[in-house]
Coordinates of C-alpha atoms (C1' of nucleotides) in Angstrom, one line a residue:
Chain A
X1 CA -3.3 33.2 -16.4
X2 CA -1.7 32.1 -19.7
X3 CA 1.4 34.2 -19.5
X4 CA 4.2 33.1 -21.9
X5 CA 7.7 33.9 -20.6
X6 CA 9.6 35.3 -23.6
X7 CA 12.1 32.5 -23.8
X8 CA 9.4 29.9 -23.6
X9 CA 7.0 31.5 -26.1
X10 CA 8.7 30.0 -29.1
X11 CA 8.4 26.5 -27.9
X12 CA 6.0 24.7 -30.1
X13 CA 5.5 21.5 -28.2
X14 CA 6.7 19.6 -25.2
X15 CA 9.5 17.9 -27.0
X16 CA 11.2 21.3 -27.3
X17 CA 10.7 22.1 -23.6
X18 CA 14.0 22.5 -21.8
X19 CA 13.2 19.9 -19.3
X20 CA 11.1 17.8 -21.7
X21 CA 8.5 17.4 -18.9
X22 CA 10.1 14.3 -17.5
X23 CA 6.7 13.2 -16.4
X24 CA 4.8 13.1 -19.6
X25 CA 6.8 13.5 -22.8
X26 CA 9.4 10.8 -22.6
X27 CA 7.6 8.3 -24.8
X28 CA 4.7 10.3 -26.1
X29 CA 3.4 9.7 -29.6
X30 CA 2.8 12.8 -31.8
X31 CA -0.9 12.7 -31.3
X32 CA -0.5 12.5 -27.6
X33 CA 1.9 15.4 -27.7
X34 CA -0.6 17.5 -29.6
X35 CA -3.2 16.7 -26.9
X36 CA -0.8 17.9 -24.3
X37 CA -0.3 21.1 -26.3
X38 CA -4.0 21.8 -26.1
X39 CA -4.2 21.7 -22.4
X40 CA -0.9 23.3 -21.4
X41 CA 0.0 26.9 -20.5
X42 CA 2.9 28.6 -18.7
X43 CA 2.8 30.6 -15.5
X44 CA 5.5 32.5 -13.8
X45 CA 5.6 33.5 -10.1
X46 CA 7.9 35.9 -8.3
X47 CA 10.0 34.8 -5.4
X48 CA 7.9 34.5 -2.2
X49 CA 4.6 34.6 -4.2
X50 CA 2.0 32.0 -3.2
X51 CA 1.1 29.6 -6.0
X52 CA -1.7 27.8 -4.2
X53 CA -3.0 27.6 -0.7
X54 CA -4.1 24.4 1.0
X55 CA -7.9 24.3 0.5
X56 CA -7.8 26.0 -2.9
X57 CA -9.4 24.3 -5.8
X58 CA -6.7 22.9 -8.1
X59 CA -7.2 23.8 -11.7
X60 CA -3.9 22.4 -13.0
X61 CA -1.1 20.0 -12.4
X62 CA 2.3 21.3 -13.4
X63 CA 5.9 20.6 -14.2
X64 CA 8.6 23.0 -12.9
X65 CA 10.5 24.6 -15.8
X66 CA 12.8 26.9 -13.8
X67 CA 13.1 28.2 -10.3
X68 CA 12.4 26.6 -6.9
X69 CA 9.0 26.1 -5.3
X70 CA 8.1 24.6 -1.9
X71 CA 5.3 22.5 -0.5
X72 CA 4.6 23.5 3.1
X73 CA 2.3 22.8 6.0
X74 CA 1.4 25.2 8.7
X75 CA -0.1 24.6 12.1
X76 CA -2.6 26.9 13.8
X77 CA 0.0 28.6 15.9
X78 CA 2.3 29.3 12.9
X79 CA 4.8 26.4 13.2
X80 CA 5.7 25.6 9.6
X81 CA 7.3 22.6 8.0
X82 CA 8.4 22.2 4.4
X83 CA 7.3 18.8 3.1
X84 CA 8.4 19.1 -0.5
X85 CA 11.0 21.0 -2.5
X86 CA 10.2 21.3 -6.2
X87 CA 13.2 21.9 -8.5
X88 CA 13.2 22.1 -12.3
X89 CA 11.7 18.9 -13.8
X90 CA 9.7 18.1 -10.7
X91 CA 6.0 17.5 -10.9
X92 CA 3.5 19.4 -8.8
X93 CA -0.1 18.5 -8.1
X94 CA -2.0 15.3 -7.6
X95 CA -4.1 14.0 -10.4
X96 CA -7.5 13.1 -9.0
X97 CA -7.4 15.6 -6.2
X98 CA -9.8 18.5 -6.3
X99 CA -8.6 20.5 -3.3
X100 CA -5.0 21.3 -2.5
X101 CA -3.7 19.7 0.7
X102 CA -0.5 21.7 1.1
X103 CA 0.6 25.3 0.5
X104 CA 2.7 25.8 -2.6
X105 CA 5.0 28.8 -2.7
X106 CA 7.6 30.1 -5.1
X107 CA 10.9 30.2 -3.3
X108 CA 12.7 31.9 -6.2
X109 CA 11.2 33.2 -9.4
X110 CA 9.5 30.1 -10.8
X111 CA 8.0 29.2 -14.1
X112 CA 5.6 26.3 -14.3
X113 CA 4.3 24.4 -17.3
X114 CA 0.7 23.8 -16.3
X115 CA -1.7 21.3 -17.6
X116 CA -5.4 21.8 -17.1
X117 CA -6.2 19.1 -14.5
X118 CA -9.4 17.5 -15.9
X119 CA -8.1 16.8 -19.4
X120 CA -4.8 15.8 -17.9
X121 CA -6.6 13.2 -15.8
X122 CA -8.3 11.9 -18.9
X123 CA -5.0 11.6 -20.7
X124 CA -3.7 9.7 -17.7
X125 CA -6.4 7.2 -18.0
X126 CA -6.0 6.7 -21.7
X127 CA -2.2 6.7 -21.9
X128 CA -0.7 3.9 -19.9
X129 CA 2.9 5.0 -20.1
X130 CA 2.0 8.4 -18.6
X131 CA 0.6 6.8 -15.5
X132 CA 3.6 4.5 -15.4
X133 CA 6.0 7.4 -15.6
X134 CA 4.1 9.2 -12.9
X135 CA 4.2 6.2 -10.7
X136 CA 8.0 6.1 -11.0
X137 CA 8.2 9.8 -10.1
X138 CA 5.8 9.3 -7.1
X139 CA 8.0 6.4 -5.8
X140 CA 11.1 8.5 -6.2
X141 CA 9.5 11.2 -4.2
X142 CA 8.4 8.7 -1.6
X143 CA 12.0 7.5 -1.2
X144 CA 13.1 11.1 -0.8
X145 CA 10.4 11.8 1.8
X146 CA 11.6 8.8 3.7
X147 CA 15.2 10.0 3.8
X148 CA 13.9 13.3 4.8
X149 CA 12.0 11.7 7.7
X150 CA 15.3 10.2 9.0
X151 CA 16.7 13.7 8.8
X152 CA 13.8 15.3 10.7
X153 CA 13.5 12.6 13.3
X154 CA 17.0 11.6 14.2
X155 CA 19.7 14.0 12.9
X156 CA 21.4 16.8 14.8
X157 CA 21.2 20.4 13.6
X158 CA 24.7 20.1 12.3
X159 CA 23.9 16.9 10.4
X160 CA 20.8 18.4 9.0
X161 CA 22.6 21.4 7.5
X162 CA 25.3 19.1 6.1
X163 CA 22.7 16.9 4.6
X164 CA 20.8 19.8 3.0
X165 CA 24.0 21.1 1.4
X166 CA 24.8 17.7 0.1
X167 CA 21.3 17.3 -1.3
X168 CA 21.5 20.7 -3.1
X169 CA 25.0 20.0 -4.4
X170 CA 23.8 16.7 -5.8
X171 CA 20.8 18.1 -7.5
X172 CA 22.6 21.2 -8.7
X173 CA 25.5 19.5 -10.4
X174 CA 24.4 18.3 -13.8
X175 CA 25.8 14.9 -13.5
X176 CA 26.4 13.1 -10.3
X177 CA 30.1 13.6 -10.1
X178 CA 30.1 15.4 -6.8
X179 CA 31.9 12.8 -4.8
X180 CA 35.5 13.9 -5.1
X181 CA 36.8 17.4 -5.4
X182 CA 35.5 20.9 -4.5
X183 CA 32.0 22.0 -5.5
X184 CA 30.3 25.3 -5.6
X185 CA 26.6 25.8 -5.2
X186 CA 24.1 28.5 -5.1
X187 CA 21.7 28.3 -2.2
X188 CA 18.3 28.9 -3.6
X189 CA 16.9 29.1 -0.1
X190 CA 16.8 31.8 2.6
X191 CA 17.9 30.8 6.1
X192 CA 14.2 30.7 7.0
X193 CA 13.3 28.4 4.1
X194 CA 16.2 26.2 5.2
X195 CA 14.8 26.1 8.7
X196 CA 11.4 25.1 7.4
X197 CA 13.0 22.4 5.4
X198 CA 15.0 21.0 8.3
X199 CA 12.7 21.5 11.2
X200 CA 14.9 24.0 12.9
X201 CA 14.8 27.7 13.7
X202 CA 16.5 30.1 11.4
X203 CA 18.9 31.1 14.2
X204 CA 20.1 27.5 14.6
X205 CA 20.6 27.3 10.9
X206 CA 22.7 30.4 10.9
X207 CA 24.8 29.2 13.8
X208 CA 25.5 25.8 12.3
X209 CA 26.4 27.3 9.0
X210 CA 28.8 29.6 10.8
X211 CA 30.3 26.7 12.7
X212 CA 30.8 24.6 9.5
X213 CA 32.5 27.6 8.0
X214 CA 34.8 28.3 10.9
X215 CA 35.9 24.6 10.8
X216 CA 36.6 24.8 7.1
X217 CA 34.0 22.2 6.0
X218 CA 32.4 24.9 3.8
X219 CA 33.4 28.4 2.6
X220 CA 31.0 31.2 2.0
X221 CA 31.1 33.6 -0.9
X222 CA 28.3 35.9 0.0
X223 CA 25.4 34.7 2.0
X224 CA 24.0 32.5 -0.8
X225 CA 27.0 31.0 -2.5
X226 CA 28.7 28.0 -0.8
X227 CA 32.0 26.4 -1.8
X228 CA 32.6 22.9 -0.5
X229 CA 36.3 22.1 -0.5
X230 CA 35.8 18.4 0.1
X231 CA 32.6 16.7 -0.6
X232 CA 33.5 13.7 1.4
X233 CA 34.0 15.5 4.7
X234 CA 30.6 17.2 4.1
X235 CA 29.0 13.8 3.6
X236 CA 30.6 12.5 6.7
X237 CA 29.1 15.4 8.6
X238 CA 25.7 14.5 7.2
X239 CA 25.8 11.2 9.0
X240 CA 24.5 9.2 6.0
X241 CA 25.7 5.6 6.2
X242 CA 25.7 5.2 2.4
X243 CA 26.8 7.8 -0.1
X244 CA 23.9 10.1 0.4
X245 CA 20.9 8.5 -1.3
X246 CA 18.7 10.6 -3.5
X247 CA 17.0 12.8 -0.9
X248 CA 15.1 14.8 -3.5
Chain B
X1 CA 9.4 -20.1 1.4
X2 CA 6.0 -20.8 0.2
X3 CA 4.3 -21.4 3.4
X4 CA 0.5 -21.5 3.4
X5 CA -1.1 -20.3 6.7
X6 CA -4.0 -22.7 7.3
X7 CA -6.7 -20.0 7.0
X8 CA -5.3 -18.8 3.7
X9 CA -4.6 -22.1 2.1
X10 CA -8.2 -22.5 1.0
X11 CA -8.3 -19.3 -0.9
X12 CA -8.4 -20.0 -4.6
X13 CA -7.8 -16.6 -6.0
X14 CA -7.3 -13.0 -5.1
X15 CA -10.9 -12.2 -5.2
X16 CA -11.4 -14.4 -2.1
X17 CA -8.5 -12.8 -0.3
X18 CA -9.7 -11.0 2.9
X19 CA -8.3 -7.7 1.8
X20 CA -8.8 -8.3 -1.9
X21 CA -5.3 -6.9 -2.5
X22 CA -6.4 -3.3 -2.8
X23 CA -3.5 -2.7 -5.2
X24 CA -4.2 -5.2 -7.8
X25 CA -7.5 -6.9 -7.8
X26 CA -10.0 -4.2 -7.7
X27 CA -10.7 -4.2 -11.4
X28 CA -8.9 -7.3 -12.7
X29 CA -10.4 -9.5 -15.4
X30 CA -10.5 -13.3 -14.9
X31 CA -7.4 -13.9 -17.0
X32 CA -5.5 -11.2 -15.2
X33 CA -6.5 -12.8 -11.9
X34 CA -5.2 -16.2 -13.0
X35 CA -1.9 -14.6 -13.9
X36 CA -1.7 -13.1 -10.5
X37 CA -2.5 -16.6 -9.0
X38 CA 0.5 -18.0 -10.8
X39 CA 3.0 -15.6 -9.2
X40 CA 1.7 -15.3 -5.7
X41 CA 2.5 -17.1 -2.5
X42 CA 2.0 -16.5 1.2
X43 CA 4.6 -15.9 3.9
X44 CA 4.2 -15.5 7.6
X45 CA 6.7 -13.8 9.9
X46 CA 6.8 -13.8 13.7
X47 CA 6.8 -10.6 15.7
X48 CA 10.2 -9.0 15.7
X49 CA 11.4 -11.1 12.7
X50 CA 13.2 -9.3 9.9
X51 CA 11.5 -9.6 6.6
X52 CA 14.2 -7.9 4.5
X53 CA 17.3 -5.9 5.2
X54 CA 18.3 -2.8 3.3
X55 CA 20.7 -4.0 0.6
X56 CA 19.0 -7.4 0.2
X57 CA 17.8 -8.5 -3.2
X58 CA 14.1 -8.1 -3.5
X59 CA 12.5 -11.2 -4.9
X60 CA 8.9 -10.1 -4.3
X61 CA 6.5 -7.3 -3.8
X62 CA 3.7 -7.9 -1.3
X63 CA 0.4 -6.9 0.1
X64 CA 0.0 -7.1 3.9
X65 CA -2.8 -9.6 4.7
X66 CA -2.7 -9.4 8.5
X67 CA -0.4 -8.0 11.2
X68 CA 1.8 -4.9 11.3
X69 CA 5.2 -4.4 9.6
X70 CA 7.5 -1.5 9.6
X71 CA 10.0 0.2 7.3
X72 CA 13.0 1.5 9.2
X73 CA 16.2 3.3 8.5
X74 CA 19.2 3.0 10.8
X75 CA 22.3 5.2 11.0
X76 CA 25.8 3.9 11.7
X77 CA 25.7 4.7 15.4
X78 CA 22.3 3.0 15.8
X79 CA 19.9 5.8 15.7
X80 CA 16.8 4.4 14.1
X81 CA 13.8 6.0 12.4
X82 CA 10.7 4.3 11.2
X83 CA 9.7 5.6 7.8
X84 CA 6.7 3.4 7.0
X85 CA 4.1 1.6 8.9
X86 CA 2.5 -1.2 7.0
X87 CA -1.0 -2.3 8.1
X88 CA -3.3 -4.8 6.4
X89 CA -4.0 -4.0 2.8
X90 CA -0.9 -1.8 2.5
X91 CA 1.6 -2.6 -0.3
X92 CA 5.2 -3.3 0.3
X93 CA 8.1 -3.2 -2.1
X94 CA 8.9 -1.0 -5.1
X95 CA 8.4 -2.4 -8.6
X96 CA 11.5 -1.8 -10.6
X97 CA 13.8 -1.9 -7.7
X98 CA 16.3 -4.7 -7.4
X99 CA 17.8 -3.9 -4.0
X100 CA 15.9 -3.0 -0.9
X101 CA 16.5 0.5 0.4
X102 CA 15.0 0.1 3.8
X103 CA 14.8 -2.5 6.5
X104 CA 11.4 -4.3 6.8
X105 CA 10.5 -5.9 10.0
X106 CA 7.4 -7.7 11.3
X107 CA 6.2 -5.7 14.3
X108 CA 3.5 -8.2 15.2
X109 CA 3.0 -11.7 13.6
X110 CA 2.5 -10.8 10.0
X111 CA 1.2 -12.5 6.9
X112 CA 2.1 -11.2 3.5
X113 CA 0.7 -12.1 0.1
X114 CA 3.8 -12.0 -2.0
X115 CA 4.0 -11.7 -5.8
X116 CA 7.2 -12.6 -7.5
X117 CA 8.7 -9.4 -8.6
X118 CA 9.7 -9.9 -12.2
X119 CA 6.4 -11.3 -13.4
X120 CA 4.6 -8.7 -11.3
X121 CA 6.5 -5.9 -13.1
X122 CA 5.6 -7.5 -16.4
X123 CA 1.9 -7.5 -15.3
X124 CA 2.3 -3.8 -14.4
X125 CA 3.5 -2.9 -17.8
X126 CA 0.8 -4.7 -19.6
X127 CA -2.2 -3.9 -17.3
X128 CA -2.8 -0.2 -17.2
X129 CA -5.3 -0.2 -14.4
X130 CA -2.8 -1.9 -12.1
X131 CA -0.2 0.9 -12.5
X132 CA -3.0 3.4 -12.1
X133 CA -4.1 1.8 -8.8
X134 CA -0.5 1.6 -7.7
X135 CA -0.1 5.3 -8.5
X136 CA -3.0 6.2 -6.3
X137 CA -1.6 4.2 -3.5
X138 CA 1.8 5.7 -3.8
X139 CA 0.3 9.2 -3.8
X140 CA -1.7 8.3 -0.6
X141 CA 1.5 7.1 1.0
X142 CA 3.2 10.3 -0.1
X143 CA 0.5 12.4 1.6
X144 CA 0.9 10.3 4.7
X145 CA 4.7 10.8 4.6
X146 CA 4.2 14.5 4.4
X147 CA 1.9 14.6 7.4
X148 CA 4.5 12.5 9.2
X149 CA 7.2 15.0 8.3
X150 CA 5.2 17.8 10.0
X151 CA 4.9 15.6 13.0
X152 CA 8.7 14.8 13.1
X153 CA 9.8 18.3 12.4
X154 CA 7.5 20.5 14.4
X155 CA 5.3 18.7 16.9
X156 CA 6.1 18.4 20.6
X157 CA 6.4 15.0 22.3
X158 CA 2.9 15.3 23.6
X159 CA 1.5 16.2 20.2
X160 CA 3.4 13.3 18.6
X161 CA 1.9 10.8 21.0
X162 CA -1.6 12.2 20.6
X163 CA -1.2 12.1 16.8
X164 CA 0.0 8.5 16.8
X165 CA -3.0 7.4 18.9
X166 CA -5.3 9.3 16.6
X167 CA -3.8 7.7 13.5
X168 CA -4.1 4.2 15.0
X169 CA -7.6 4.8 16.1
X170 CA -8.5 6.0 12.6
X171 CA -7.0 3.0 10.9
X172 CA -8.2 0.5 13.4
X173 CA -11.9 1.5 13.3
X174 CA -13.4 -0.2 10.3
X175 CA -15.3 2.9 9.2
X176 CA -14.2 6.4 9.9
X177 CA -16.7 7.1 12.6
X178 CA -14.1 8.0 15.2
X179 CA -15.0 11.6 15.6
X180 CA -17.5 11.6 18.4
X181 CA -17.7 9.2 21.4
X182 CA -15.2 6.9 23.1
X183 CA -12.9 4.6 21.2
X184 CA -10.9 1.6 22.2
X185 CA -7.8 0.6 20.4
X186 CA -5.1 -2.1 20.7
X187 CA -1.6 -0.6 20.4
X188 CA 0.2 -3.0 18.0
X189 CA 3.5 -1.2 18.8
X190 CA 5.9 -1.5 21.8
X191 CA 7.1 1.7 23.4
X192 CA 10.3 1.3 21.5
X193 CA 8.5 1.0 18.1
X194 CA 6.5 4.1 19.0
X195 CA 9.6 6.0 19.7
X196 CA 11.1 4.9 16.3
X197 CA 7.9 6.1 14.7
X198 CA 7.9 9.4 16.4
X199 CA 11.5 10.3 16.6
X200 CA 11.6 10.2 20.4
X201 CA 13.2 8.0 23.0
X202 CA 11.1 5.3 24.6
X203 CA 11.4 7.0 28.0
X204 CA 9.8 10.1 26.6
X205 CA 7.0 8.0 25.0
X206 CA 6.3 6.4 28.3
X207 CA 6.3 9.6 30.2
X208 CA 4.0 11.3 27.8
X209 CA 1.6 8.4 27.8
X210 CA 1.6 8.5 31.6
X211 CA 0.9 12.3 31.5
X212 CA -2.1 11.9 29.0
X213 CA -3.4 9.1 31.3
X214 CA -3.1 11.2 34.4
X215 CA -5.0 14.1 32.8
X216 CA -7.7 11.8 31.6
X217 CA -7.2 12.2 27.9
X218 CA -6.7 8.5 27.6
X219 CA -7.3 5.5 29.9
X220 CA -5.0 2.4 29.9
X221 CA -6.3 -1.1 30.2
X222 CA -3.1 -3.0 30.4
X223 CA 0.0 -1.6 28.6
X224 CA -1.3 -2.2 25.2
X225 CA -4.9 -1.4 25.3
X226 CA -6.0 2.3 25.2
X227 CA -9.5 3.8 25.7
X228 CA -10.1 7.2 24.4
X229 CA -13.0 8.8 26.3
X230 CA -13.3 11.7 23.8
X231 CA -11.7 11.6 20.4
X232 CA -12.0 15.4 20.0
X233 CA -9.8 16.2 23.0
X234 CA -7.2 13.8 21.7
X235 CA -7.3 15.4 18.3
X236 CA -6.9 18.8 19.9
X237 CA -3.8 17.5 21.7
X238 CA -2.5 16.3 18.4
X239 CA -2.3 19.8 17.1
X240 CA -3.8 19.1 13.8
X241 CA -5.5 22.1 12.3
X242 CA -7.9 20.0 10.3
X243 CA -9.6 16.8 11.5
X244 CA -6.5 14.8 11.3
X245 CA -5.9 14.0 7.7
X246 CA -5.1 10.4 6.7
X247 CA -1.7 10.0 8.2
X248 CA -1.3 6.4 7.1
Chain C
dC1 C1' 8.3 -22.1 43.1
dG2 C1' 12.1 -19.1 41.8
dG3 C1' 14.7 -17.3 38.1
dT4 C1' 15.2 -15.1 33.7
dT5 C1' 13.8 -12.1 30.2
dC6 C1' 11.4 -8.6 28.1
dC7 C1' 8.9 -4.5 28.4
dC8 C1' 7.6 -0.6 30.9
dT9 C1' 7.9 3.3 34.4
dT10 C1' 10.0 6.8 37.0
dG11 C1' 13.7 9.8 38.8
dA12 C1' 17.8 12.9 38.4
dT13 C1' 20.6 15.4 35.5
dC14 C1' 22.6 17.2 31.2
dC15 C1' 22.7 19.2 26.8
dG16 C1' 21.0 20.8 22.3
dT17 C1' 18.0 23.7 20.4
dG18 C1' 14.4 27.2 20.9
dT19 C1' 13.3 31.9 22.4
dC20 C1' 14.1 36.6 22.9
dA21 C1' 16.8 40.5 21.9
dA22 C1' 20.0 43.4 19.4
dA23 C1' 23.1 44.6 16.0
dG24 C1' 25.1 43.9 11.3
dT25 C1' 24.7 43.7 6.1
dA26 C1' 22.9 44.1 1.4
dC27 C1' 19.9 46.1 -1.7
dG28 C1' 16.5 49.2 -3.8
dG29 C1' 14.0 53.5 -4.0
dA30 C1' 13.3 58.5 -3.1
Chain D
dT1 C1' 23.4 59.8 -0.6
dC2 C1' 20.3 58.3 2.8
dC3 C1' 16.8 55.7 4.4
dG4 C1' 13.8 51.6 4.7
dT5 C1' 13.2 46.9 4.3
dA6 C1' 14.5 42.2 4.3
dC7 C1' 17.7 39.0 5.6
dT8 C1' 21.5 37.4 8.5
dT9 C1' 24.5 37.0 12.5
dT10 C1' 25.4 36.7 17.3
dG11 C1' 24.6 36.6 22.3
dA12 C1' 22.2 35.3 26.7
dC13 C1' 19.2 32.3 28.7
dA14 C1' 15.4 28.9 29.2
dC15 C1' 13.4 24.6 28.5
dG16 C1' 12.1 20.1 26.4
dG17 C1' 13.6 15.9 25.6
dA18 C1' 17.9 12.8 25.8
dT19 C1' 20.7 10.3 28.7
dC20 C1' 21.9 7.5 32.6
dA21 C1' 20.2 4.8 36.2
dA22 C1' 17.2 2.0 39.0
dG23 C1' 13.3 -0.6 39.8
dG24 C1' 8.6 -2.8 38.8
dG25 C1' 5.6 -6.2 36.6
dA26 C1' 4.1 -9.9 33.6
dA27 C1' 5.1 -14.0 30.9
dC28 C1' 7.7 -18.0 30.3
dC29 C1' 10.3 -21.9 31.7
dG30 C1' 13.0 -25.0 34.4

DNA sequence: CGGTTCCCTTGATCCGTGTCAAAGTACGGA
DNA sequence: TCCGTACTTTGACACGGATCAAGGGAACCG
């Protein structure tokens, strides 16, 4: 339950956390940080491992330290749609909610910095800047969800793939300087996870990636490593009118 | 700019507002209410009228008093996707954002209670419970957006229509007692707006509605009025595993 | 009253993506 | 090394929804 990954065990408080818990630490006073310390613990999940099922009681909210996790929804007959992609520094869990509404799964090996939910909610009520920060993050996610809705509702398979690659390239590059030259990215997702993200089948994902490769829009180095010779052509394929937005 | 619809002109403060501005008034002290009074004004838009274009400067955030408005995104070639449906008591606009990211349009004649953005943001920073309330609302919208993503990515045309009808029935009925018997709803949306919502063409929307009618799942009284003999069969058609969620 | 406009319905056909099937590839364990 | 498993690629075909096209009905207005 309270496993400490070796490289995290030495961290004394949130301010030393590699991602600084975007959500909660940015402007915390020392006494607030120490209150965070009391209610936090780390957990690590292997790739493919479920973190939480919809309907489960939520004991914690969490900040992703490393790895990739996904929020998904599944229909009775098995149709599945990813509705959230959690990358390092993203926040998971809804304060005030007892019962999980979505499945949460580790896509790659994932480490979470968890905060016990009840005391975290109390902190939220008594520390204005935390709820303000959380509001900002929720609104960012909402923007991302809305871009995603355009993708799901109106884009072609080819545009969906190009959009996803652009999104990952944008998030993966430390700074936002992905516009010009060539970029290399590691795909943290299997073809199946990509299909869940994009509302496609994995066969269609595979076919479209092959097509983009054949036409020189991307180059594959192994199944999971992608080189993008020219970011602009990829963006053009994505069909975004602006320069891509911040789709998560 | 500061038009006062006759039936609203007599309202002295937010606490008399028909919807009580879910976002901001629930727990306001008298002096906070008076600060809200100073920065608010009403605006009314005719059906079809644009409220704001993506890229416009946002002078206000607003609460929907009456009518229906929509957030939409449009691609260069004209493909359009609705990404938000604003019903009375919903909040529009993002505090902290200068430039609108989505188009906002009045679907029916709509009255907004607007708050000048800058002073509203100041209020937000100095009044913790307002940002807490806004956080709750943002998280509700995020949940709705995620249900919507499942709809867009994985549901069939028929399921999409049934889901939309269920959503509107749920929101339209004052209390949530829509589960059992027959329900009548006014469709505030044209076929085209429905198609924008659902990621379909208007022809497909029309065909599926006709099909549901022929099979007795719904009955039409005019184009815009729908009677649902049995809410449960409709929900079954919608393909939701639970009892429908709160999809906005 | 007829004409115009807007919205809706229905039909015929086409195409993109899903479905089903089979083979290829990488990786870890015995 | 060989096998088993998980993931990916590719092919053939089917089908749902898009597209193109025509026409109906109601509201509004001269």
